[in-house]
Tab-separated table of C-alpha atoms and ligand atoms in Angstrom:
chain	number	residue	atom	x	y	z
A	29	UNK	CA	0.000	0.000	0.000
A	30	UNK	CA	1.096	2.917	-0.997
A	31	UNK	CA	1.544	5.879	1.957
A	32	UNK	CA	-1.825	6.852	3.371
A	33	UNK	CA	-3.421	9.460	5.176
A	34	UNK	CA	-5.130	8.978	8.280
A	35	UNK	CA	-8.490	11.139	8.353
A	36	UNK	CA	-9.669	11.417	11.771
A	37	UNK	CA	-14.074	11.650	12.093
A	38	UNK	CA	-13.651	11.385	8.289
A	39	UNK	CA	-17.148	9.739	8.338
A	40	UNK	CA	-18.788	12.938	9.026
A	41	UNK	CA	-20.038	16.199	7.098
A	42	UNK	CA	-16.822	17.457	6.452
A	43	UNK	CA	-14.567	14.505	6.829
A	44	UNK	CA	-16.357	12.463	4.380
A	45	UNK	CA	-16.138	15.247	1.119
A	46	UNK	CA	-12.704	15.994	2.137
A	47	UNK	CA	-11.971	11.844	1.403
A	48	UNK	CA	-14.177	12.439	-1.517
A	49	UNK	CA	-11.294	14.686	-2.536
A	50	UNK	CA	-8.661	12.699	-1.346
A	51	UNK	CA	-9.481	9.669	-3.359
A	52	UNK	CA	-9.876	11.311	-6.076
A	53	UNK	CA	-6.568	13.158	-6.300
A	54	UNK	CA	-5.268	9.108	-5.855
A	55	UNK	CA	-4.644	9.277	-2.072
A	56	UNK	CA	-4.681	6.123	0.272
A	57	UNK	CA	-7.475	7.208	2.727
A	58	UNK	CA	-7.720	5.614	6.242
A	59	UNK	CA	-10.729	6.738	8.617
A	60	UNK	CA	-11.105	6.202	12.332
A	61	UNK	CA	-14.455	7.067	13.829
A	62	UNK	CA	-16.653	6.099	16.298
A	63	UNK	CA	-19.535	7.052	14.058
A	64	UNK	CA	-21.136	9.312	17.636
A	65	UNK	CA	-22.206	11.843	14.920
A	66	UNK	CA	-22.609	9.616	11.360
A	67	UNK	CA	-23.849	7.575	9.181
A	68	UNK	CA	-22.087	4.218	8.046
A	69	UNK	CA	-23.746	4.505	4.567
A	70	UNK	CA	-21.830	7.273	4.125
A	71	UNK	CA	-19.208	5.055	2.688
A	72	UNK	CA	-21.469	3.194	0.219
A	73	UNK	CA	-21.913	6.743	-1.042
A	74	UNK	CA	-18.077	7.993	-1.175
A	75	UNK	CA	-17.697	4.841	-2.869
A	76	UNK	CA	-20.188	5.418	-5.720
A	77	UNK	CA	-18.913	8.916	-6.079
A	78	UNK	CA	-15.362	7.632	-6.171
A	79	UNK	CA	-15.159	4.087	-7.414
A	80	UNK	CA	-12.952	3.563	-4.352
A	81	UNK	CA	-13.794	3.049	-0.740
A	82	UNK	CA	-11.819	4.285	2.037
A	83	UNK	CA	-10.157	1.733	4.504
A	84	UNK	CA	-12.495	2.341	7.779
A	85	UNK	CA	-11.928	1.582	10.929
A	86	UNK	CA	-14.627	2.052	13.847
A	87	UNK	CA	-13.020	3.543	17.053
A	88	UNK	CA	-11.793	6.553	19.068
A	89	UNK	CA	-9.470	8.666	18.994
A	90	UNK	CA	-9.431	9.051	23.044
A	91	UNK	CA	-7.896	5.027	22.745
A	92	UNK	CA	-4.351	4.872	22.328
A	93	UNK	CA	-4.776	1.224	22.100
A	94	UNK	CA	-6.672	1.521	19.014
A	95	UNK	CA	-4.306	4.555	17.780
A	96	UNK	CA	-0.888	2.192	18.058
A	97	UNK	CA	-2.797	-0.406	15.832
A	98	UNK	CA	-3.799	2.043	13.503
A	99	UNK	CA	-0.631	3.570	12.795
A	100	UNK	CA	1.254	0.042	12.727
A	101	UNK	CA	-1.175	-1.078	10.414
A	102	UNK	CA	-1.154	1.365	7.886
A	103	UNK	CA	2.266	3.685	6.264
A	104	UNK	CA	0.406	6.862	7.608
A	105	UNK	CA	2.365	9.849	6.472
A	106	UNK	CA	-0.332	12.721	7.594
A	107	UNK	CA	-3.123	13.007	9.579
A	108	UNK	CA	-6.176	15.339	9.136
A	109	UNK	CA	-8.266	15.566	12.140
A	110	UNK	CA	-11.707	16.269	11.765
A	111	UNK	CA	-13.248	13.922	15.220
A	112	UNK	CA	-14.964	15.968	17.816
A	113	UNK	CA	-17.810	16.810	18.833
A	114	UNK	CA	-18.877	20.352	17.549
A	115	UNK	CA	-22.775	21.465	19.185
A	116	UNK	CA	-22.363	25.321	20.371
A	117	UNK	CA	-25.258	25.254	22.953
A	118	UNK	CA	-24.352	21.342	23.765
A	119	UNK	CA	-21.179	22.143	25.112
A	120	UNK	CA	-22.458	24.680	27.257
A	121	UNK	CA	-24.620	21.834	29.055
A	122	UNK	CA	-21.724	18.892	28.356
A	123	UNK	CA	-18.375	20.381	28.881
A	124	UNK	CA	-16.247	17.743	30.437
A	125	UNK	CA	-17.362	15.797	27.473
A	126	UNK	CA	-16.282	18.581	24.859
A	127	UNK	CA	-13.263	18.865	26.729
A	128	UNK	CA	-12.413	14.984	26.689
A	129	UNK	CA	-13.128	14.765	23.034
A	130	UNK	CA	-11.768	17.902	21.664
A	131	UNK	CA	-8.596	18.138	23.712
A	132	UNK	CA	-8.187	15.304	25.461
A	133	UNK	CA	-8.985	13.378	22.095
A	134	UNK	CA	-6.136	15.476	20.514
A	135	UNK	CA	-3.731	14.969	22.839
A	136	UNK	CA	-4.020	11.253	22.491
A	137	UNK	CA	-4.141	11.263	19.547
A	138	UNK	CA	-0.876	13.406	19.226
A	139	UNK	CA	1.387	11.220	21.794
A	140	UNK	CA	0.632	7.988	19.217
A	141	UNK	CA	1.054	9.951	16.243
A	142	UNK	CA	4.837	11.134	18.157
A	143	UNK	CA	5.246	6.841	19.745
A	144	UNK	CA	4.794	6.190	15.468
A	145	UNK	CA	7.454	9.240	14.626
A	146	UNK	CA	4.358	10.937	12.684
A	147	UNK	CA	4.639	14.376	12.608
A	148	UNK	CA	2.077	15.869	10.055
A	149	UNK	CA	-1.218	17.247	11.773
A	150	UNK	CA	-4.037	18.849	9.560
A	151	UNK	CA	-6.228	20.114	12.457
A	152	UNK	CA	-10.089	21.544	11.812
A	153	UNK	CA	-10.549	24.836	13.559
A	154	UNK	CA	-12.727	27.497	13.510
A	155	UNK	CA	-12.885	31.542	13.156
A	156	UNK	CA	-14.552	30.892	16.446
A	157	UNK	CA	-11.489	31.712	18.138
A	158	UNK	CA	-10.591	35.113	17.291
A	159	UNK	CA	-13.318	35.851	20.261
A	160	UNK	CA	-16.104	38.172	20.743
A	161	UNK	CA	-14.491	41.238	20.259
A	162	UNK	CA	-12.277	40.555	17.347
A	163	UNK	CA	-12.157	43.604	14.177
A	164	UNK	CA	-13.663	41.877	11.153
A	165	UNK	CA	-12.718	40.101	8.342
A	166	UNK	CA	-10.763	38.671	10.419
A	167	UNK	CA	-6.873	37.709	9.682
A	168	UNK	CA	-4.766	35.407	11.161
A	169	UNK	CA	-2.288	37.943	12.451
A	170	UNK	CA	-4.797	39.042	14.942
A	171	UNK	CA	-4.613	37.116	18.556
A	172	UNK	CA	-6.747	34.292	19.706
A	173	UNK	CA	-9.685	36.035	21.517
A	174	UNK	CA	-11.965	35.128	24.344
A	175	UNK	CA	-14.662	32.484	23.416
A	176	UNK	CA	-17.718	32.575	24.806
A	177	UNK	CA	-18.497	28.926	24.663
A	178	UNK	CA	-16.551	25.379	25.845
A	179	UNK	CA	-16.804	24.371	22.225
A	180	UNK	CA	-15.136	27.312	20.722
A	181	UNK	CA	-12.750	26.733	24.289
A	182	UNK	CA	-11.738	23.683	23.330
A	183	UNK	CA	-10.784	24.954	19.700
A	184	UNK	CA	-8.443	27.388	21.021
A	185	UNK	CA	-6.937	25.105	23.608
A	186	UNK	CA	-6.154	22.836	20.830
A	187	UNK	CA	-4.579	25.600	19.055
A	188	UNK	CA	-2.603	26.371	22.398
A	189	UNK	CA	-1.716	22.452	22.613
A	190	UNK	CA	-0.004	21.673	19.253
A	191	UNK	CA	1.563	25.543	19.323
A	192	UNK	CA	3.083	24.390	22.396
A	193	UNK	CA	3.764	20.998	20.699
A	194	UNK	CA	5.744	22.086	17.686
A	195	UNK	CA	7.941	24.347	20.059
A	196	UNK	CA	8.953	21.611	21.965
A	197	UNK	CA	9.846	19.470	18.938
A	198	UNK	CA	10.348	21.543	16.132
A	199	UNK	CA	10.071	18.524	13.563
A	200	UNK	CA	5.921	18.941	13.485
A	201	UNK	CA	4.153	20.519	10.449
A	202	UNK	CA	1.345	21.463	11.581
A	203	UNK	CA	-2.056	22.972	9.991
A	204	UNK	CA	-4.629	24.780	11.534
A	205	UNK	CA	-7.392	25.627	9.233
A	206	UNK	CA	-10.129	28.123	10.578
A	207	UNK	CA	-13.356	27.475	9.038
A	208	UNK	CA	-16.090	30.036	8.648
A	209	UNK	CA	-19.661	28.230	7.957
A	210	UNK	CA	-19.192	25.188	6.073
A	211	UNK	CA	-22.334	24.866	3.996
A	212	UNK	CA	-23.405	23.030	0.819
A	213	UNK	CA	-23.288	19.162	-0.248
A	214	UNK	CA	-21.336	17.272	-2.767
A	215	UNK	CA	-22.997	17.963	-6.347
A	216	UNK	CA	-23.541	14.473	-6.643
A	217	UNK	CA	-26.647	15.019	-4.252
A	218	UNK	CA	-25.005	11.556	-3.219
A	219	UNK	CA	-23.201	13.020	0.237
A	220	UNK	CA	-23.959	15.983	2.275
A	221	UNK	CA	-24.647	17.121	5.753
A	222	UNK	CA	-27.136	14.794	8.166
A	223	UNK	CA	-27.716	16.318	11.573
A	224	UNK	CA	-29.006	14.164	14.697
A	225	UNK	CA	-31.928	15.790	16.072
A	226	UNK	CA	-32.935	19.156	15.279
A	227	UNK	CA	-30.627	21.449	13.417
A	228	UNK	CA	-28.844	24.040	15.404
A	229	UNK	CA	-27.057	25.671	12.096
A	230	UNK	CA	-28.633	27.462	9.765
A	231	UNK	CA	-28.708	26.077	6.191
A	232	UNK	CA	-29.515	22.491	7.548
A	233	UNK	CA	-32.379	24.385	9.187
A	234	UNK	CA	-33.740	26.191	6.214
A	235	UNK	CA	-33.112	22.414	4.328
A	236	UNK	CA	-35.599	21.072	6.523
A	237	UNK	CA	-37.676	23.649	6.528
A	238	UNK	CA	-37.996	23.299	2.706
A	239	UNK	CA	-38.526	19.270	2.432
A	240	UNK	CA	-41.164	19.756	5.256
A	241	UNK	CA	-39.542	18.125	7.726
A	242	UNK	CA	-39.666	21.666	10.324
A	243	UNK	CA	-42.262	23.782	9.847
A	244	UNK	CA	-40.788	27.218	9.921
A	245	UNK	CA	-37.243	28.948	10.490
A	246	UNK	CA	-36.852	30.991	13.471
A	247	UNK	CA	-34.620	34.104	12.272
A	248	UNK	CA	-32.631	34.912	15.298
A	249	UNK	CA	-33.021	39.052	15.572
A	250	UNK	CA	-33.350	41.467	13.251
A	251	UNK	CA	-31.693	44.309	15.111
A	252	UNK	CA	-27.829	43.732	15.069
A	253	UNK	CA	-26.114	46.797	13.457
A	254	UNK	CA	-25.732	45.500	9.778
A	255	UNK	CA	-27.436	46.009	6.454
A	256	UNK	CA	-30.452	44.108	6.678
A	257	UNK	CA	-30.473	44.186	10.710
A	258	UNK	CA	-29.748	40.197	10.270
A	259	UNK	CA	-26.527	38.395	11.547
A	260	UNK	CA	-23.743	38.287	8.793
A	261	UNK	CA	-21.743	35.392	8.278
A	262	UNK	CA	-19.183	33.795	5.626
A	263	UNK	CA	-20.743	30.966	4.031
A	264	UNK	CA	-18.163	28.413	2.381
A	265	UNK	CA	-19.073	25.756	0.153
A	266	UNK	CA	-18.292	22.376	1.919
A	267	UNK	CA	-16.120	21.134	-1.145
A	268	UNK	CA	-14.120	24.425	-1.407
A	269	UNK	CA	-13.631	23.849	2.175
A	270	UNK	CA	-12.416	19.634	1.055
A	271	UNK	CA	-10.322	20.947	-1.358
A	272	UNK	CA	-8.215	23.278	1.418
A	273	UNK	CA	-7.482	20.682	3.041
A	274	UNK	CA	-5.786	18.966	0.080
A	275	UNK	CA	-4.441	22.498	-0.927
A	276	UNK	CA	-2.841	22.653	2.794
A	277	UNK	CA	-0.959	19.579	2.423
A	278	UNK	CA	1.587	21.406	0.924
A	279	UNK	CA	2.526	23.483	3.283
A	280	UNK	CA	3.083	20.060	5.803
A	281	UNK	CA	6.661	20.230	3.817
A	282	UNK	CA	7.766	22.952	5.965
A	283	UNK	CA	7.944	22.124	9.834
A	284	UNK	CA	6.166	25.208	12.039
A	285	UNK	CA	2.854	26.000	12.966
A	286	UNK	CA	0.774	26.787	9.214
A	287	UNK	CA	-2.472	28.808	10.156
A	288	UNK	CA	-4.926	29.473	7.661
A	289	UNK	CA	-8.412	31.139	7.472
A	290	UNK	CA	-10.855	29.065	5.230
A	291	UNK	CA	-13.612	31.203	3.707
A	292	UNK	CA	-14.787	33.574	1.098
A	293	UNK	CA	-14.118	36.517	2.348
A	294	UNK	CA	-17.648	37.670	1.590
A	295	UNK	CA	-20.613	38.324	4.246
A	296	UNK	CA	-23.861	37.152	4.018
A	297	UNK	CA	-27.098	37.809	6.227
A	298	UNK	CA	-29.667	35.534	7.694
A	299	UNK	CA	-32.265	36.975	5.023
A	300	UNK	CA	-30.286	37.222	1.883
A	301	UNK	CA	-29.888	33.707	2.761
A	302	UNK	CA	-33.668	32.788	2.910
A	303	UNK	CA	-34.729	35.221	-0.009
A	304	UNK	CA	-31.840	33.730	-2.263
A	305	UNK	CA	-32.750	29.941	-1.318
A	306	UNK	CA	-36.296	30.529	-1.781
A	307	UNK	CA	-34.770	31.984	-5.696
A	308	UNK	CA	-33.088	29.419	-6.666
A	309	UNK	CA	-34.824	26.151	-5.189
A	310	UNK	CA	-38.529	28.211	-5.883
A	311	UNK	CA	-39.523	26.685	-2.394
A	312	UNK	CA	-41.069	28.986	-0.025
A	313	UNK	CA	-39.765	29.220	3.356
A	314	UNK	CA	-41.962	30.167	5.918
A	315	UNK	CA	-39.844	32.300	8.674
A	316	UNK	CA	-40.629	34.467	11.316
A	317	UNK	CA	-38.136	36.892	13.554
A	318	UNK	CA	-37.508	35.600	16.904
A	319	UNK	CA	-35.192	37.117	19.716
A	320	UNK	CA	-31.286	37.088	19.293
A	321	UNK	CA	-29.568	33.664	20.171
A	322	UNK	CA	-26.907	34.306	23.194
A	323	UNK	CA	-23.434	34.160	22.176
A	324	UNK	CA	-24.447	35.245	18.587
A	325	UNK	CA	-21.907	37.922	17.131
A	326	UNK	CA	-23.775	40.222	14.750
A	327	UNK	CA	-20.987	40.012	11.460
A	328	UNK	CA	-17.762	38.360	10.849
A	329	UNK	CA	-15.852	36.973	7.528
A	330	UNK	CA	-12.539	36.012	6.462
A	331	UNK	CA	-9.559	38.153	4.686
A	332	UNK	CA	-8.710	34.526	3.287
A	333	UNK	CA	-5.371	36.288	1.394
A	334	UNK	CA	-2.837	34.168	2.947
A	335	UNK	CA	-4.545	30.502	1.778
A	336	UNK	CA	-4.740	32.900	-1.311
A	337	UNK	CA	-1.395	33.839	-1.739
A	338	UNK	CA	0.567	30.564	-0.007
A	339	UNK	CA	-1.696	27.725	-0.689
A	340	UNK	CA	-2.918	29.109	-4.064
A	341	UNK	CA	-6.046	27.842	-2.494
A	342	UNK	CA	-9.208	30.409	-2.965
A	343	UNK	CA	-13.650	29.673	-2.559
A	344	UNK	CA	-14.949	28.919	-5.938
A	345	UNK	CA	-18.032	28.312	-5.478
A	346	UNK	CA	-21.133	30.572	-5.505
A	347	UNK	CA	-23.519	31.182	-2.614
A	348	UNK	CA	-26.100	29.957	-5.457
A	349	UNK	CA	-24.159	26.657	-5.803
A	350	UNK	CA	-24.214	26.080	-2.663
A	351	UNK	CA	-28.115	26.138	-2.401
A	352	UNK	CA	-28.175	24.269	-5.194
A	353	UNK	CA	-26.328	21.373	-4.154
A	354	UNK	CA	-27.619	21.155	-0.608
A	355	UNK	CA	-31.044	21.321	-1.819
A	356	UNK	CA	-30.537	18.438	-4.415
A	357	UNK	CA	-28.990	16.509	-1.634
A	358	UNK	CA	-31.933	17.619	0.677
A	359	UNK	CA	-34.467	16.580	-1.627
A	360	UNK	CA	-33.052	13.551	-2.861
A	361	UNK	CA	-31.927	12.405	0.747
A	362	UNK	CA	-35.131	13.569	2.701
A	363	UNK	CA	-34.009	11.532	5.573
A	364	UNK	CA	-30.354	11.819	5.040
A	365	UNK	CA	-28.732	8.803	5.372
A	366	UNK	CA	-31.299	7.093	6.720
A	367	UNK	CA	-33.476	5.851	3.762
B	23	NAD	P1	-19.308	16.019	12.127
B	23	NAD	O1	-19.922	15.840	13.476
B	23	NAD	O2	-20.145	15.785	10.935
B	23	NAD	O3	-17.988	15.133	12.004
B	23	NAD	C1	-17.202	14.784	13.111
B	23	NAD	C2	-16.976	13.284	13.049
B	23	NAD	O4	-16.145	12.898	14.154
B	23	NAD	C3	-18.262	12.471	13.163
B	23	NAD	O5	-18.302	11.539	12.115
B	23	NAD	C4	-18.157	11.786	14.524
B	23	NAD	O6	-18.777	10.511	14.506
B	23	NAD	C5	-16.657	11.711	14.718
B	23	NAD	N1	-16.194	11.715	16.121
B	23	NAD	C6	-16.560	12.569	17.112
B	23	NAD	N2	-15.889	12.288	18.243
B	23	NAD	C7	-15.076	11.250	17.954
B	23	NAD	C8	-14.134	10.507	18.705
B	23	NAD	N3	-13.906	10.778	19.993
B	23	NAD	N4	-13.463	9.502	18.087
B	23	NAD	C9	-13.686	9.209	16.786
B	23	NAD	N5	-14.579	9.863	16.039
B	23	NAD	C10	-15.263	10.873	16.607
B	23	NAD	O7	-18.699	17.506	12.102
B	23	NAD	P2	-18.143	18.348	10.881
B	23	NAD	O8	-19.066	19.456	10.618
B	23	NAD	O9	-17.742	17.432	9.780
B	23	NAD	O10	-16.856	18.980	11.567
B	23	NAD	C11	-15.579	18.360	11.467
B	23	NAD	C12	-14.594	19.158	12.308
B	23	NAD	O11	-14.570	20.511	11.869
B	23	NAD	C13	-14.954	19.209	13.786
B	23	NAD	O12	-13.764	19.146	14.548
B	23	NAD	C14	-15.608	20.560	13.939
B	23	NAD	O13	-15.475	21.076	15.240
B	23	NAD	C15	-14.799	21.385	12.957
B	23	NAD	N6	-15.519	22.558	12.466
B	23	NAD	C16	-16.766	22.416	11.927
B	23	NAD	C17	-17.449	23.543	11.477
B	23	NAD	C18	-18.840	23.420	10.920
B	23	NAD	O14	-19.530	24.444	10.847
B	23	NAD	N7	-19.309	22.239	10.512
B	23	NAD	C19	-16.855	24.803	11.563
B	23	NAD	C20	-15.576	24.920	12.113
B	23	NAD	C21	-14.910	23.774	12.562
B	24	WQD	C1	-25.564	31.256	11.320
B	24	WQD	C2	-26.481	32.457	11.451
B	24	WQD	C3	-27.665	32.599	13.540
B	24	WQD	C4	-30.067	28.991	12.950
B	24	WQD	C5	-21.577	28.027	14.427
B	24	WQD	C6	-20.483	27.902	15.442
B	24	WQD	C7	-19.153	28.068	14.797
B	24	WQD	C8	-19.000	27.115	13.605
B	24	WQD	C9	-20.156	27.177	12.680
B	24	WQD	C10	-17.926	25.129	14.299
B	24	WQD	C11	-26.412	33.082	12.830
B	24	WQD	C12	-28.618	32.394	12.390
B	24	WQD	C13	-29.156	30.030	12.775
B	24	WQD	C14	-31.455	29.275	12.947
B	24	WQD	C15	-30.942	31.606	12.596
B	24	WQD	N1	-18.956	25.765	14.001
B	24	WQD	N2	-29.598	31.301	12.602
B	24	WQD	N3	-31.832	30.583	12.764
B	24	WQD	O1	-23.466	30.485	14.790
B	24	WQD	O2	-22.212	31.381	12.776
B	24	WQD	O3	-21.469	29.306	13.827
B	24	WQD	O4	-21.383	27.043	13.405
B	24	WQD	O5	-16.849	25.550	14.516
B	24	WQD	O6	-18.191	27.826	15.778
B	24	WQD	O7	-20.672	28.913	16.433
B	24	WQD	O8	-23.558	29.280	12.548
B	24	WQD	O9	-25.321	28.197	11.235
B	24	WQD	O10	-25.580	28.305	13.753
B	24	WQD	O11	-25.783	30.384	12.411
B	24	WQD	O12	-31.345	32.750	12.451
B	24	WQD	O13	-32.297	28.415	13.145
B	24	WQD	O14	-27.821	32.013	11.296
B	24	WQD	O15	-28.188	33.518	14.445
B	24	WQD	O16	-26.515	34.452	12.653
B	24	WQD	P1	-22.731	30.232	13.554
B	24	WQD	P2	-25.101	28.941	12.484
């Protein structure tokens, strides 16, 4: 087998395009997860999208047991580490457990990855750490800022973990991408995001509003201090976002800590959102305003000029394509993964 890389949670939203991507391009793909948050017929799917099926391998990252066996197993040369657990309002009720999985998880997974001499770490962050009272778009020059949430915590004391880790042993090359919203499906309507429960983010929200599987959307204010009086956001299509992470690998070549923001570097509100979904799908979407969601910041996007200029990596896709291929994998997936 030829070297592989080891895709941590690689069953979920964004794990499972960015193998999409991986295979594709001709990479060995090994996945660990303990499927908490996914779907095994996810791998059916990359497999009809692909004509290739990932090596999987049910477990967690929190055993090191399972880790060692892993990374004897297989010539892992990189890791990408999507696993964790990633609820806002969840974490705020569950924190030990965010905790154990986002940083405790890491750091296990770190030690085996330095017992098997593996020292290239993709890691999935988020613009959730530049804080609450960061000056947008936001660049990664600026310091990490106070979160207002264990989850976005646990991201920054990741970030903390493996700075701290590449000083001490200046051999790691180490990623960390910071996401804006991840939105969008693969265009084969064959893979896309499946949330347990009710949706707490928004497009999966308006998805299911539009199949009829939730009746209305509950727009969270209308009085923050932007255009439309509607929160702003940067919405990223999901396989822009897979393709970063490919895009990245290059800059594993050169040991140090690589930090990259992942987004358009355009804002859009809550209702530009609903008015241009209900455009280009022709669905109506009922909606009413509700009160603000705590912890909400009222605008932030990316200056994404760095993955620009050093990864030659830049958001392709349109906020329309994005509809478009969520809502094909909406409707042709009512029930996700779960036929
Ligand atoms: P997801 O929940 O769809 O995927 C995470 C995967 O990790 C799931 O398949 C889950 O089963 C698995 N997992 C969780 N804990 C695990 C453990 N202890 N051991 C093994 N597997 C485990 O989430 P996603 O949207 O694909 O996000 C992937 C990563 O990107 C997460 O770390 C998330 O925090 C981060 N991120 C996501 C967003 C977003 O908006 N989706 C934004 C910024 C950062
Ligand atoms: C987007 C906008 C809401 C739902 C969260 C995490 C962040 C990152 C991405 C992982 C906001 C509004 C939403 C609804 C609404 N995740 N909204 N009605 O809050 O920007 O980011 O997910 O790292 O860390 O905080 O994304 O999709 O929840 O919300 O009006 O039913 O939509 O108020 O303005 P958010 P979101």
């Amino acid at each position: 087998m030829n070297k592989a890389v080891l895709v941590t949670g690689g069953a979920g939203y964004i794990g499972s395009h960015t193998t999409v991507e991986l295979l594709e391009a001709g990479h060995q793909v090994v996945i660990l997860d303990n499927l908490c948050n996914a779907n095994r017929e996810v791998f059916n799917r990359i497999e009809q999208i692909t004509g290739n099926a990932p090596i999987f391998i049910q477990g967690d990252i929190r055993n090191s047991l399972t880790l060692d066996l892993v990374m004897q197993l297989y010539p892992i040369h990189t890791v990408i580490h999507f696993a964790g657990l990633k609820a806002v309002g969840e974490s705020g009720q569950q924190p030990l457990n965010y905790y154990e999985n986002n940083v405790h998880g890491t750091i296990v997974l770190c030690q085996a990855m330095q017992r098997a001499g593996i020292k290239r770490l993709i890691f999935s962050s988020s613009a959730t750490v530049y804080g609450e009272e960061a000056p947008v778009p936001y660049i990664e020059t600026l310091p990490r800022g106070k979160t207002s949430n264990p989850y976005g915590t646990s991201k920054s004391m990741v970030e903390q973990v493996l700075t701290d880790l590449y000083k001490a042993d200046p051999e790691w090359s180490i990623v960390l991408l910071r996401y804006f919203n991840p939105i969008g499906a693969h265009d084969s309507g064959l893979i896309g995001e499946d949330p347990r429960g009710i949706p707490n983010n928004l497009m999966p929200y308006i998805a299911q509003v539009a199949i009829g599987r939730l009746q209305q959307l509950s727009i969270f204010g209308s009085d923050y201090p932007t255009q439309d009086g509607t929160c702003e956001r940067d919405y990223l299509h999901v396989v822009d976002l897979a393709i970063g992470h490919l895009k990245s690998m290059q800059a594993l070549d050169s040991a140090g800590i690589h930090i990259y923001n992942l987004g358009t570097g355009q804002p859009v509100s809550v209702l530009s959102m609903v008015k241009t979904f209900e455009e280009v799908t022709q669905q109506p979407l009922p909606y009413r305003i509700t009160d603000r969601r705590a912890g909400d910041l009222a605008a932030f996007w990316a200056d994404a000029s760095k993955a620009e200029n050093e990864l030659g990596w830049k958001a392709e896709r349109t906020l329309k394509q994005m509809i478009e291929d969520t809502w094909r994998w909406q409707s042709n997936n009512p029930n996700g993964y779960e036929r």
